[in-house]
Every structure is written in C-alpha cells, then in structure tokens.
Short mmCIF file of C-alpha atoms and ligand atoms in Angstrom, two decimals:
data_model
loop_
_atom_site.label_atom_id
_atom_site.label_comp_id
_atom_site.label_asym_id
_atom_site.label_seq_id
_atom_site.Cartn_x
_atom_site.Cartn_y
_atom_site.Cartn_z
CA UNK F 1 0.00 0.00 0.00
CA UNK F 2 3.04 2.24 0.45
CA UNK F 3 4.12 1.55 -3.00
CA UNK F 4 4.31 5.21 -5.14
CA UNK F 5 3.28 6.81 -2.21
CA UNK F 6 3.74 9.78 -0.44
CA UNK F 7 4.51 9.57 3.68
CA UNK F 8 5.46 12.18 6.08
CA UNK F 9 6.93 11.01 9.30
CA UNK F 10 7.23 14.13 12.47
CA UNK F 11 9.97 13.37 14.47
CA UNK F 12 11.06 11.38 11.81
CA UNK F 13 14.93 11.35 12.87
CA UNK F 14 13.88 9.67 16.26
CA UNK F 15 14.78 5.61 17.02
CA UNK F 16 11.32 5.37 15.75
CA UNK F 17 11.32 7.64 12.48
CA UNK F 18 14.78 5.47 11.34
CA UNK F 19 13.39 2.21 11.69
CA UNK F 20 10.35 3.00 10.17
CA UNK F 21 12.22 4.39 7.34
CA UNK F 22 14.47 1.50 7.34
CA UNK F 23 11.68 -0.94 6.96
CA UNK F 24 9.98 0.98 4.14
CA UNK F 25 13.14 1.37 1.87
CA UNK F 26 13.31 -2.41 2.19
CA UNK F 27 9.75 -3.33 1.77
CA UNK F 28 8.43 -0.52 -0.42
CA UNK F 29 9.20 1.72 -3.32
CA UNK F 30 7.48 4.97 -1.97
CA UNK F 31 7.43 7.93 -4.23
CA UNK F 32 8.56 10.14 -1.36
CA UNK F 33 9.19 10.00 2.30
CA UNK F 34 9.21 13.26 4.35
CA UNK F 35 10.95 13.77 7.60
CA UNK F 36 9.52 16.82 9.73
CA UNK F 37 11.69 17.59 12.90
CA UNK F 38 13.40 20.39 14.69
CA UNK F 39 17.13 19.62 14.54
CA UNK F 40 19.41 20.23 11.98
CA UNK F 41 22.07 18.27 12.66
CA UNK F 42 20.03 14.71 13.47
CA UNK F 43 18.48 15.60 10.00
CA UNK F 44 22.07 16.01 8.34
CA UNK F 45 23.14 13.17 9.73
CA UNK F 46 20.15 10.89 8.41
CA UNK F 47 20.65 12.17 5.47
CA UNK F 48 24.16 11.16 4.96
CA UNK F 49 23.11 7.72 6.54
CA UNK F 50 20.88 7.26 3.28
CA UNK F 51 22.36 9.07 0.90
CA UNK F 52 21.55 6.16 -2.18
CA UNK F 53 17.80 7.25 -1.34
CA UNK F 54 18.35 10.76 -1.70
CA UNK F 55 15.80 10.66 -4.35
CA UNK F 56 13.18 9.49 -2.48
CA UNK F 57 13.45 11.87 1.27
CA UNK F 58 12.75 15.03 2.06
CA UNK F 59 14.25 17.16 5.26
CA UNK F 60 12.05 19.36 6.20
CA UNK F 61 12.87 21.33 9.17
CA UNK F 62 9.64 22.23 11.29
CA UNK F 63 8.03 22.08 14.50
CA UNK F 64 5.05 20.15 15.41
CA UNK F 65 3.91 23.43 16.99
CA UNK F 66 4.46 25.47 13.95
CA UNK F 67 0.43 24.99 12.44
CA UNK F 68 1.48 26.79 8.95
CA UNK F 69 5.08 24.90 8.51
CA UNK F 70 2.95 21.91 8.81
CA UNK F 71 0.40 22.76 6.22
CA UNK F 72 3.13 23.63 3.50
CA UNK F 73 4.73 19.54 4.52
CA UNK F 74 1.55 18.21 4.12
CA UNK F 75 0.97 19.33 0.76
CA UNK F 76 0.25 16.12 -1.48
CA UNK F 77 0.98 13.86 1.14
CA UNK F 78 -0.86 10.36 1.50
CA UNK F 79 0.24 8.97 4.86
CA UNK F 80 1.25 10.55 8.08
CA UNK F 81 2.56 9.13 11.20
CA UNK F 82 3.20 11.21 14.28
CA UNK F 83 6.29 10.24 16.51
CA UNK F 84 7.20 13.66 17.12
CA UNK F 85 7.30 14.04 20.74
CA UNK F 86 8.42 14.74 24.55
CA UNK F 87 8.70 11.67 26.33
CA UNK F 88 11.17 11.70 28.99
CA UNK F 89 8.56 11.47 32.04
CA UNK F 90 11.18 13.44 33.98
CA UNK F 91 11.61 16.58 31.62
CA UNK F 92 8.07 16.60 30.65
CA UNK F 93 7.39 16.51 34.61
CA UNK F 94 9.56 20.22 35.13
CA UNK F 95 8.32 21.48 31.90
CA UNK F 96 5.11 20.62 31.75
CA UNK F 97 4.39 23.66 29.80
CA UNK F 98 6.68 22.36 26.64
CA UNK F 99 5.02 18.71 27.06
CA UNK F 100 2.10 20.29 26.54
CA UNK F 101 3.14 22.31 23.54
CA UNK F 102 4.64 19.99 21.74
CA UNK F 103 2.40 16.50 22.51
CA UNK F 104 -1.11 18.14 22.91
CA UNK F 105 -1.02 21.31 20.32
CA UNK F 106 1.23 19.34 18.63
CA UNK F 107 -0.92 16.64 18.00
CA UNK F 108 -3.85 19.47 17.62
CA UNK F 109 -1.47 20.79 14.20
CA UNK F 110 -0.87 17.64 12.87
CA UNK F 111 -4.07 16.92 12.70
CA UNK F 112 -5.50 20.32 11.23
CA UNK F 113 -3.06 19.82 8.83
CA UNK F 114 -3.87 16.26 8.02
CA UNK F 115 -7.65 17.12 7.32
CA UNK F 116 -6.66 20.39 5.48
CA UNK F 117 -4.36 18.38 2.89
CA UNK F 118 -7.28 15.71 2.77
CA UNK F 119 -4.38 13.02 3.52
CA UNK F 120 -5.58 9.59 3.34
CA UNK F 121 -4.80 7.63 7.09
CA UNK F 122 -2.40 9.20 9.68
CA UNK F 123 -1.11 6.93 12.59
CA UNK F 124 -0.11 8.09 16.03
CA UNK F 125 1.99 6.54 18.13
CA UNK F 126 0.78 6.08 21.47
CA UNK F 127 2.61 4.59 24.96
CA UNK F 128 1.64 2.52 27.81
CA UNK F 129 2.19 5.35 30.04
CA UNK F 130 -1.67 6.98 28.51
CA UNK F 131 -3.54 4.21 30.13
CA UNK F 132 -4.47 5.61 33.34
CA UNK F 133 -1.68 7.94 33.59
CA UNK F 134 0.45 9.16 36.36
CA UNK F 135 2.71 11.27 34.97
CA UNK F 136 2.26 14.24 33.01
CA UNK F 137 4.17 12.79 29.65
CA UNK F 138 0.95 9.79 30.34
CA UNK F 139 -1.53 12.63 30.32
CA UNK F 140 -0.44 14.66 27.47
CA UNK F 141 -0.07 11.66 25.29
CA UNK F 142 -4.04 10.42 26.55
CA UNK F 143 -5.23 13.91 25.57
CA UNK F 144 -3.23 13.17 21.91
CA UNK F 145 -5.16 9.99 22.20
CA UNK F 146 -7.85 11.01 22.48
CA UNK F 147 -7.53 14.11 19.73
CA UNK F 148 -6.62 11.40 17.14
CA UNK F 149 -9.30 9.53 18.01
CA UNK F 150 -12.01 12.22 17.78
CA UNK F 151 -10.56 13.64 14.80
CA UNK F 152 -12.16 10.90 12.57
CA UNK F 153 -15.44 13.38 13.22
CA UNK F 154 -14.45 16.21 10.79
CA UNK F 155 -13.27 13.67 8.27
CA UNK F 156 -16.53 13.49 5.99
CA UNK F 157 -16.82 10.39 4.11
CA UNK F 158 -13.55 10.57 2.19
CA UNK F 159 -11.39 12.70 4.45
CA UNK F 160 -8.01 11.03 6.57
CA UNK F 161 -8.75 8.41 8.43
CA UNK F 162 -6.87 8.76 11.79
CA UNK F 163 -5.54 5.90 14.34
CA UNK F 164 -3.12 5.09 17.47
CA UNK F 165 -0.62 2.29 17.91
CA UNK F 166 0.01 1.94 21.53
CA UNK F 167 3.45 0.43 23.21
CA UNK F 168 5.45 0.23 25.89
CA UNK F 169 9.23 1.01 26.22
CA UNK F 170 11.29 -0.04 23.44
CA UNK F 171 14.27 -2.65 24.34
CA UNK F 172 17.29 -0.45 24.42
CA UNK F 173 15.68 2.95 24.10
CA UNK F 174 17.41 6.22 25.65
CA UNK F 175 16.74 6.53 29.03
CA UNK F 176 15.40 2.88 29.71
CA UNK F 177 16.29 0.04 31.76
CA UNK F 178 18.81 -1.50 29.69
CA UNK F 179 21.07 1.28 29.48
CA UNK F 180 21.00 2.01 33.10
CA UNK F 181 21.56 -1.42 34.08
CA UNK F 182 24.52 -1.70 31.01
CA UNK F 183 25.82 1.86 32.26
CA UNK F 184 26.12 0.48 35.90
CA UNK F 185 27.68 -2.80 34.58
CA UNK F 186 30.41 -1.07 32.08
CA UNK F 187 31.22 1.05 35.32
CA UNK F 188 32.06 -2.33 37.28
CA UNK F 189 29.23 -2.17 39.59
CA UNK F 190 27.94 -6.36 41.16
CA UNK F 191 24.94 -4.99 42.89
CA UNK F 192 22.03 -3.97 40.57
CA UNK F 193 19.03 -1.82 41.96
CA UNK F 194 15.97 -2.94 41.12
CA UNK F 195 12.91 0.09 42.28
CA UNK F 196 10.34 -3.15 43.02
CA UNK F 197 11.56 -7.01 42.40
CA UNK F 198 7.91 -7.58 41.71
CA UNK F 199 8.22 -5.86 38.44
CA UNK F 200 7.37 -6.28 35.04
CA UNK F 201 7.15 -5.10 31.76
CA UNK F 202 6.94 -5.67 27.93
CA UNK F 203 9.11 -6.74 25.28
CA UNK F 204 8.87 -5.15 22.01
CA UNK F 205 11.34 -4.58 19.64
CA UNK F 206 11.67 -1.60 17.07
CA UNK F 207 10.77 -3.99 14.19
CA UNK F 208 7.66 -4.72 16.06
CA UNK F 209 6.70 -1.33 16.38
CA UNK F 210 7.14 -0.36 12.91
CA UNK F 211 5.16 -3.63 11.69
CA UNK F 212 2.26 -2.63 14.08
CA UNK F 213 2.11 1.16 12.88
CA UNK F 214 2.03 -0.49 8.94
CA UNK F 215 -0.83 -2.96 10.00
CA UNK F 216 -2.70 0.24 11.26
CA UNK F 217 -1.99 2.01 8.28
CA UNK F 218 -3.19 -0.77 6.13
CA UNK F 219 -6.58 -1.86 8.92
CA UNK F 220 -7.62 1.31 9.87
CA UNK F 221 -11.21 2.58 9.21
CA UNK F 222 -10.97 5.64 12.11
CA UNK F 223 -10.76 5.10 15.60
CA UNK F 224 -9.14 2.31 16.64
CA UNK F 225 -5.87 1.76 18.84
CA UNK F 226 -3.38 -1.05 18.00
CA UNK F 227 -1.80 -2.77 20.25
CA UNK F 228 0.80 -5.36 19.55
CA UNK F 229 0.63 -9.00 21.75
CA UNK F 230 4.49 -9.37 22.69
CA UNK F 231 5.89 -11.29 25.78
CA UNK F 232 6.76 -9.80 29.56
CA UNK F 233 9.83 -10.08 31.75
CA UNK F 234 10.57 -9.21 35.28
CA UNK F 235 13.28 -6.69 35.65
CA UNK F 236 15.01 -9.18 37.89
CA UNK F 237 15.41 -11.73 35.07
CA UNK F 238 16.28 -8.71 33.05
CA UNK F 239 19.47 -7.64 35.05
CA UNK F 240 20.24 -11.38 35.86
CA UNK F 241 20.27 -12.11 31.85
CA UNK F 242 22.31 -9.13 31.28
CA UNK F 243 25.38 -10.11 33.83
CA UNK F 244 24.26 -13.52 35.23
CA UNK F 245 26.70 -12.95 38.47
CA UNK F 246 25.15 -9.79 39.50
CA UNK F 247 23.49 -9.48 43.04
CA UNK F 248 19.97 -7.71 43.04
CA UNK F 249 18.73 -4.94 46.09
CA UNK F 250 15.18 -3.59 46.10
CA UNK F 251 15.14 0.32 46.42
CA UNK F 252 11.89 0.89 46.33
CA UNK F 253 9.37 2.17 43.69
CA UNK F 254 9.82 5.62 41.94
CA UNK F 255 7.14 7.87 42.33
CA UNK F 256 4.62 7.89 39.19
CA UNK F 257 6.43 4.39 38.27
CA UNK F 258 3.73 1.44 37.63
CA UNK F 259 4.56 -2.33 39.05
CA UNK F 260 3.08 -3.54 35.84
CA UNK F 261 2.73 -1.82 32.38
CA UNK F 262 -1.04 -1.79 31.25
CA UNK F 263 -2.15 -1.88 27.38
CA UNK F 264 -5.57 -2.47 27.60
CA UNK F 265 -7.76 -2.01 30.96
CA UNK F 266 -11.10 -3.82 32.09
CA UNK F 267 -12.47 -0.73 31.40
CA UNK F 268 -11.45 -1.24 27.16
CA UNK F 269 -12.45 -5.01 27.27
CA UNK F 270 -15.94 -4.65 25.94
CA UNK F 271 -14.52 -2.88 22.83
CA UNK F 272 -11.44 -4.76 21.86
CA UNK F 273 -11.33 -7.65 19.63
CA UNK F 274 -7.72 -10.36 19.86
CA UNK F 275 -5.81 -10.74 16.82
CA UNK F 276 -3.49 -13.41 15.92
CA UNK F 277 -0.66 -11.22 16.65
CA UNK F 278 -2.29 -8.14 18.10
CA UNK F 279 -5.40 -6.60 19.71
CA UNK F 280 -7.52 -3.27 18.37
CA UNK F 281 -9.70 -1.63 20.59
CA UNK F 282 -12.35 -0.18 18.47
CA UNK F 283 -13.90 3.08 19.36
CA UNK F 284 -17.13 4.21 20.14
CA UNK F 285 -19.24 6.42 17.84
CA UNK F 286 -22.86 6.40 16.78
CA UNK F 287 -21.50 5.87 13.08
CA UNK F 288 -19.18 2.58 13.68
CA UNK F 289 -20.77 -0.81 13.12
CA UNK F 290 -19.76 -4.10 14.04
CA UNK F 291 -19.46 -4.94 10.08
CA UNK F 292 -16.47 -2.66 10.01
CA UNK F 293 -14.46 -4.83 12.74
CA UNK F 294 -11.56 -6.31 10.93
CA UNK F 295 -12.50 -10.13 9.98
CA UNK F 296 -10.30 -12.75 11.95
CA UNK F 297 -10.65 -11.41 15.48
CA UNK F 298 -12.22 -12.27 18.63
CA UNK F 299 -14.11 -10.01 21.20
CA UNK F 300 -12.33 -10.68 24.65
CA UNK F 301 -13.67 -11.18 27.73
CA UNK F 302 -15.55 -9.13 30.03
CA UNK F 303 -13.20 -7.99 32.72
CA UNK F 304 -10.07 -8.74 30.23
CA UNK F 305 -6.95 -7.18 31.07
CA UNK F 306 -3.71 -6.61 29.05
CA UNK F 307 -0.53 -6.10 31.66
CA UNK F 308 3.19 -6.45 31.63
CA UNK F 309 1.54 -8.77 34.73
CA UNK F 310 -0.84 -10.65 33.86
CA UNK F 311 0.25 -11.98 30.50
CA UNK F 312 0.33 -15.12 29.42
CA UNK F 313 4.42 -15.31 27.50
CA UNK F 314 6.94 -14.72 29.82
CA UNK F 315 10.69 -14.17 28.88
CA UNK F 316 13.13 -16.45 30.55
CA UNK F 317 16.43 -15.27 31.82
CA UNK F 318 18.11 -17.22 28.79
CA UNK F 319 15.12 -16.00 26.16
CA UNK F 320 16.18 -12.49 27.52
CA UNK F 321 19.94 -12.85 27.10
CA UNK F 322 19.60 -13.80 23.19
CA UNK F 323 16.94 -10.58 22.68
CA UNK F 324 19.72 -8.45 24.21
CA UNK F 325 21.79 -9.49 21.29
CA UNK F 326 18.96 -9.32 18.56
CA UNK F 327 16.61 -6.94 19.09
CA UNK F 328 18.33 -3.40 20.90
CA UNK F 329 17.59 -0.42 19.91
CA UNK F 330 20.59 1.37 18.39
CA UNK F 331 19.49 4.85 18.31
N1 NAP P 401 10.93 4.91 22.57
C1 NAP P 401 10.04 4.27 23.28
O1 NAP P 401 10.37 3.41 24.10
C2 NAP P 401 8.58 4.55 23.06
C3 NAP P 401 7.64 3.75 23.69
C4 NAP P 401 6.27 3.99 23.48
C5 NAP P 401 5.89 5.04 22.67
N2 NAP P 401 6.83 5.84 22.08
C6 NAP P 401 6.35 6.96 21.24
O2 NAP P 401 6.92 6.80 19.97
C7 NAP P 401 7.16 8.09 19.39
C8 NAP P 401 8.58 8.15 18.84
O3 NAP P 401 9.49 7.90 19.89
P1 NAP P 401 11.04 7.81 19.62
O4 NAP P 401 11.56 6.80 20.56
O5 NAP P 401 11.32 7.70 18.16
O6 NAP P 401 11.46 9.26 20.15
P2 NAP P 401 12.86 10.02 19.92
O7 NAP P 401 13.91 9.07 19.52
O8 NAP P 401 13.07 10.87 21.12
O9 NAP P 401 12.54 10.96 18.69
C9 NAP P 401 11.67 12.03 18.79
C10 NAP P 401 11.60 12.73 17.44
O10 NAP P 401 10.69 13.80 17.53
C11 NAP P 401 11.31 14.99 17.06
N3 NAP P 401 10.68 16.11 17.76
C12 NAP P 401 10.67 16.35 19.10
N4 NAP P 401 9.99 17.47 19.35
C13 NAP P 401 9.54 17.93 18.14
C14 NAP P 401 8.76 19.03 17.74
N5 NAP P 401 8.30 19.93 18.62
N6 NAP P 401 8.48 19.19 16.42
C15 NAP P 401 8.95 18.32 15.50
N7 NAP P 401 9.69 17.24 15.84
C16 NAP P 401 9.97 17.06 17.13
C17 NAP P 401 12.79 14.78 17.36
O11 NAP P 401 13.64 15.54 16.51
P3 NAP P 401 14.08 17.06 16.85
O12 NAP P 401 14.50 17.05 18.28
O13 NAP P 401 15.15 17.34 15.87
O14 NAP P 401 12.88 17.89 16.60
C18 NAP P 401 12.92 13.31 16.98
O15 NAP P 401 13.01 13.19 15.58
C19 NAP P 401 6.84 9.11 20.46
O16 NAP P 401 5.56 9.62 20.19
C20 NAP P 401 6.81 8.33 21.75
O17 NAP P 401 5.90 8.87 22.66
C21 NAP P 401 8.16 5.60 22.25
#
C-alpha cells in the first residue's frame, strides 16, 4: 500500500522515524518519504546515513507546533505518522508547559493539517504510560489519544482516516532500563538496583513497532488503537540475563512508576477484539458498526486485562539474554 506513495513522518529522525524508514526502503518503493523535525544536525546526519535514497526523502525542518510549517509539509501527502514528541517522564514533569506544547497542540497541528491536505490515514503513536496515567508525559499523550481519536469526526466520508498504535518502552531505548543497568555494569558495579523485584514489563522490539504502525496504516477505518501481543519479563530476570553474576537490592518504587505496564484495561475489554498477533480496541461512535471490525478477530472477555503482569508469555532469563543481542535499539 506504500508503494508510489507519499509519507510524512514528524519526528522522523527519532529511534522510531529510522526504523520506520528503514523498513519501508526495504519493503516498499514509496514515491517520497518526508521527515519533519526540529534539529538540523540529526536531520544532516540521516541524510548522509541514506544518501543512495536521496531521491526518495525530504528534510524538512519544522516544529510540530508550527500549524502553517505543517500545512506547506503536508501538501500532497498520502500517509502521516506522528512520533514527534516529549517523552522523557522526567523533563516533561519540570516542563510541563513544553510537554504540553509539543504533545497536545502538537498533536492538535498535525491533525489540522492532516484534514486540510485531505491526507488519506495518519497513525499516532501512542505509549503505555496513557492508560491511566500518572505522569504528566501519560496525560499529554491520553489527551493526543484522544484528539486522534475524535478527529475521525471532521473527516466526511472521504477525508483522513486517523488511528493510534500503543506500546510500551522499546528494548534499548534512551533513558530505559537496559542502558541504566549496562551503564552500571560497564562502570564495574555487582549490585544492581531494582525500584520493586515484583516488576514487570513488555518486550517489544523496534521492528515490532514499525510492523504494528504499517498494520494500522493498512486496517484502519478511524478510531481504533493497535496494540501489539508481545511477551513480559521481570526486571530481575532482566538484570540477571544481562550479567548472570550480578546481586539484586530492592530500592523501592519511583514515584509515578507502575509495578506492571497496562495496554488495555477492564475498562477497554468490551470494545477490543484479539488478533493473531495483536489486539484493536475499536472506538465508540454512533456511526461505527460491528461490520467494520476487521474479519479474523475475537471479542475478549468481560473484565479482560492486558498487563506487563498478567500476561500469558513470559521471557526467561536465557530468552532475555539472546533478545539483548537481537533486538536493541541502536538509536
Ligand atoms: N521509545 C520508546 O520506548 C517509546 C515507547 C512507546 C511510545 N513511544 C512513542 O513513539 C514516538 C517516537 O518515539 P522515539 O523513541 O522515536 O522518540 P525520539 O527518539 O526521542 O525521537 C523524537 C523525534 O521527535 C522529534 N521532535 C521532538 N519534538 C519535536 C517538535 N516539537 N516538532 C517536531 N519534531 C519534534 C525529534 O527531533 P528534533 O529534536 O530534531 O525535533 C525526533 O526526531 C513518540 O511519540 C513516543 O511517545 C516511544
């Protein structure tokens, strides 16, 4: 479907935006692909990184907060996905102003824009951290969530078609738990802290997340969150796979961290439908109809629950110490 096509990725320099871009170089012959983001340099650097396909992207330096920037980069556009963001829960905690700039009238833009260019589906990327949030990143991205969402209302019948593909932390990503425990290690340290030993959370791979966002780009009829089935791990086995001699101490739980990462509460259950390799919560409007659930899926049960916790593939220590070598994100 991405074949001759034109797709605009903000924050397209991210871990996310090169993956993605990655994976549709190698699957795809798009007509163009446009990357919309702030810096400069990232975007000089990408571009050097795929210089044979020079032909095919676009740097286009712009802010998600810019409104009129983002109506010239959607002109002619087909497909938009939205990974420009904030989402260090820290920095978005002490500027909660910026979060809010940049992930809720961000989001606000993208999708003025979207509707104004009459693109054809846009996919934002979601986190874990929206479903009942405790931190302000959380909230910000819920309120996106729920923008993208709504947004299918000012479509008309042939207008974008908007959707969310919801995750949790990416193995390896800046500022998770696999650099701090590989930080600590490289430094010599034994003793690895560990905020709860009770906890747990998802494992999901780049490649995963890119292969989610093109299912929702190829499933979506307006509405609906995707949300990818992967396996859990406790952040014990996590630190033991990563130097099997280390020692463990409990420190105690973070304030605004979660014991378990949640994808899908109760409260979602009588909407979402299983996949074979992923869920989609459908949404509720007075214009969707059971006919337009995608075929192949099963409603869940009432009461269902998708957590880090409660899931039903667990990593083992030596399942955990081949992903480290596999699946790590390098950006
Ligand atoms: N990484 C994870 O573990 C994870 C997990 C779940 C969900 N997500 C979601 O996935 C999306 C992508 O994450 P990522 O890991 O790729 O993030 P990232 O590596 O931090 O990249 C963020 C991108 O957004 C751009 N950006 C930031 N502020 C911008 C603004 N105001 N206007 C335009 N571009 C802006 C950045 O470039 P400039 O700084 O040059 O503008 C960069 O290209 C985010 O929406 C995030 O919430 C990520």
């Amino acid at each position: 479907m991405l074949n001759n096509k034109t797709i605009l990725v903000t924050g397209g320099t991210g871990s996310f935006g090169h993956h993605f871009v990655s994976y549709v170089l190698k699957h795809y012959s798009p007509k163009k692909i446009i990357i919309y983001s702030r810096d400069e340099y990232k975007q000089f650097v990408m571009q050097n990184e795929y210089k044979e396909y020079a032909h095919i992207l676009r740097f286009f330096i712009g802010d998600v907060r810019d409104a009129e920037r983002l109506h010239r980069a959607m002109k002619g556009v087909d497909y938009v996905i939205h990974a420009a963001a904030l989402k260090q829960v820290p920095a978005c905690e002490y500027n909660p102003n910026e979060a809010i700039k940049t992930n809720i009238n961000g989001a606000m833009n993208v999708i003025d824009a979207c509707l104004d260019a009459n693109v054809k589906k846009v996919v934002a990327l979601s986190t874990d951290k929206s479903v009942n949030p405790v931190n302000l990143y959380g909230g910000t991205k819920l309120v996106s969530d729920k923008l993208f969402c709504a947004a299918n209302a000012y479509s008309g019948n042939d207008g974008p078609r908007f959707s969310v593909v919801r995750y949790g932390n990416v193995a390896g990503s800046r500022g998770s738990v696999i650099p701090f425990f590989q930080n600590l290690i490289d430094q010599g340290e034994t003793v690895l802290p560990i905020t709860d030993f009770r906890m747990t959370r998802f494992w999901i791979s780049l490649e995963q997340g890119v292969e989610l966002v093109i299912k929702a780009l190829e499933d979506s009829q307006g509405g609906e969150t995707f949300i990818s089935k992967i396996p859990s791990f406790t952040i014990t086995d996590l630190a033991k796979a990563m130097k099997p001699d280390c020692e463990v101490k409990e420190i105690g739980i973070r304030e605004g961290e979660k014991l378990h990462e949640v994808m899908i509460t109760a409260e979602d259950a009588p909407r979402t439908y299983e996949y074979e390799k992923n869920y989609i919560i459908y949404p509720y409007y007075n214009w969707w109809s059971d006919s337009m659930v995608v075929p192949g899926g099963k409603k869940v049960e009432e009461g269902f629950e998708y957590s880090s916790g409660n899931n039903k593939e667990f990593l083992s220590v030596e399942e955990l110490a081949k992903k480290l070598k596999t699946d790590l994100d390098k950006h």
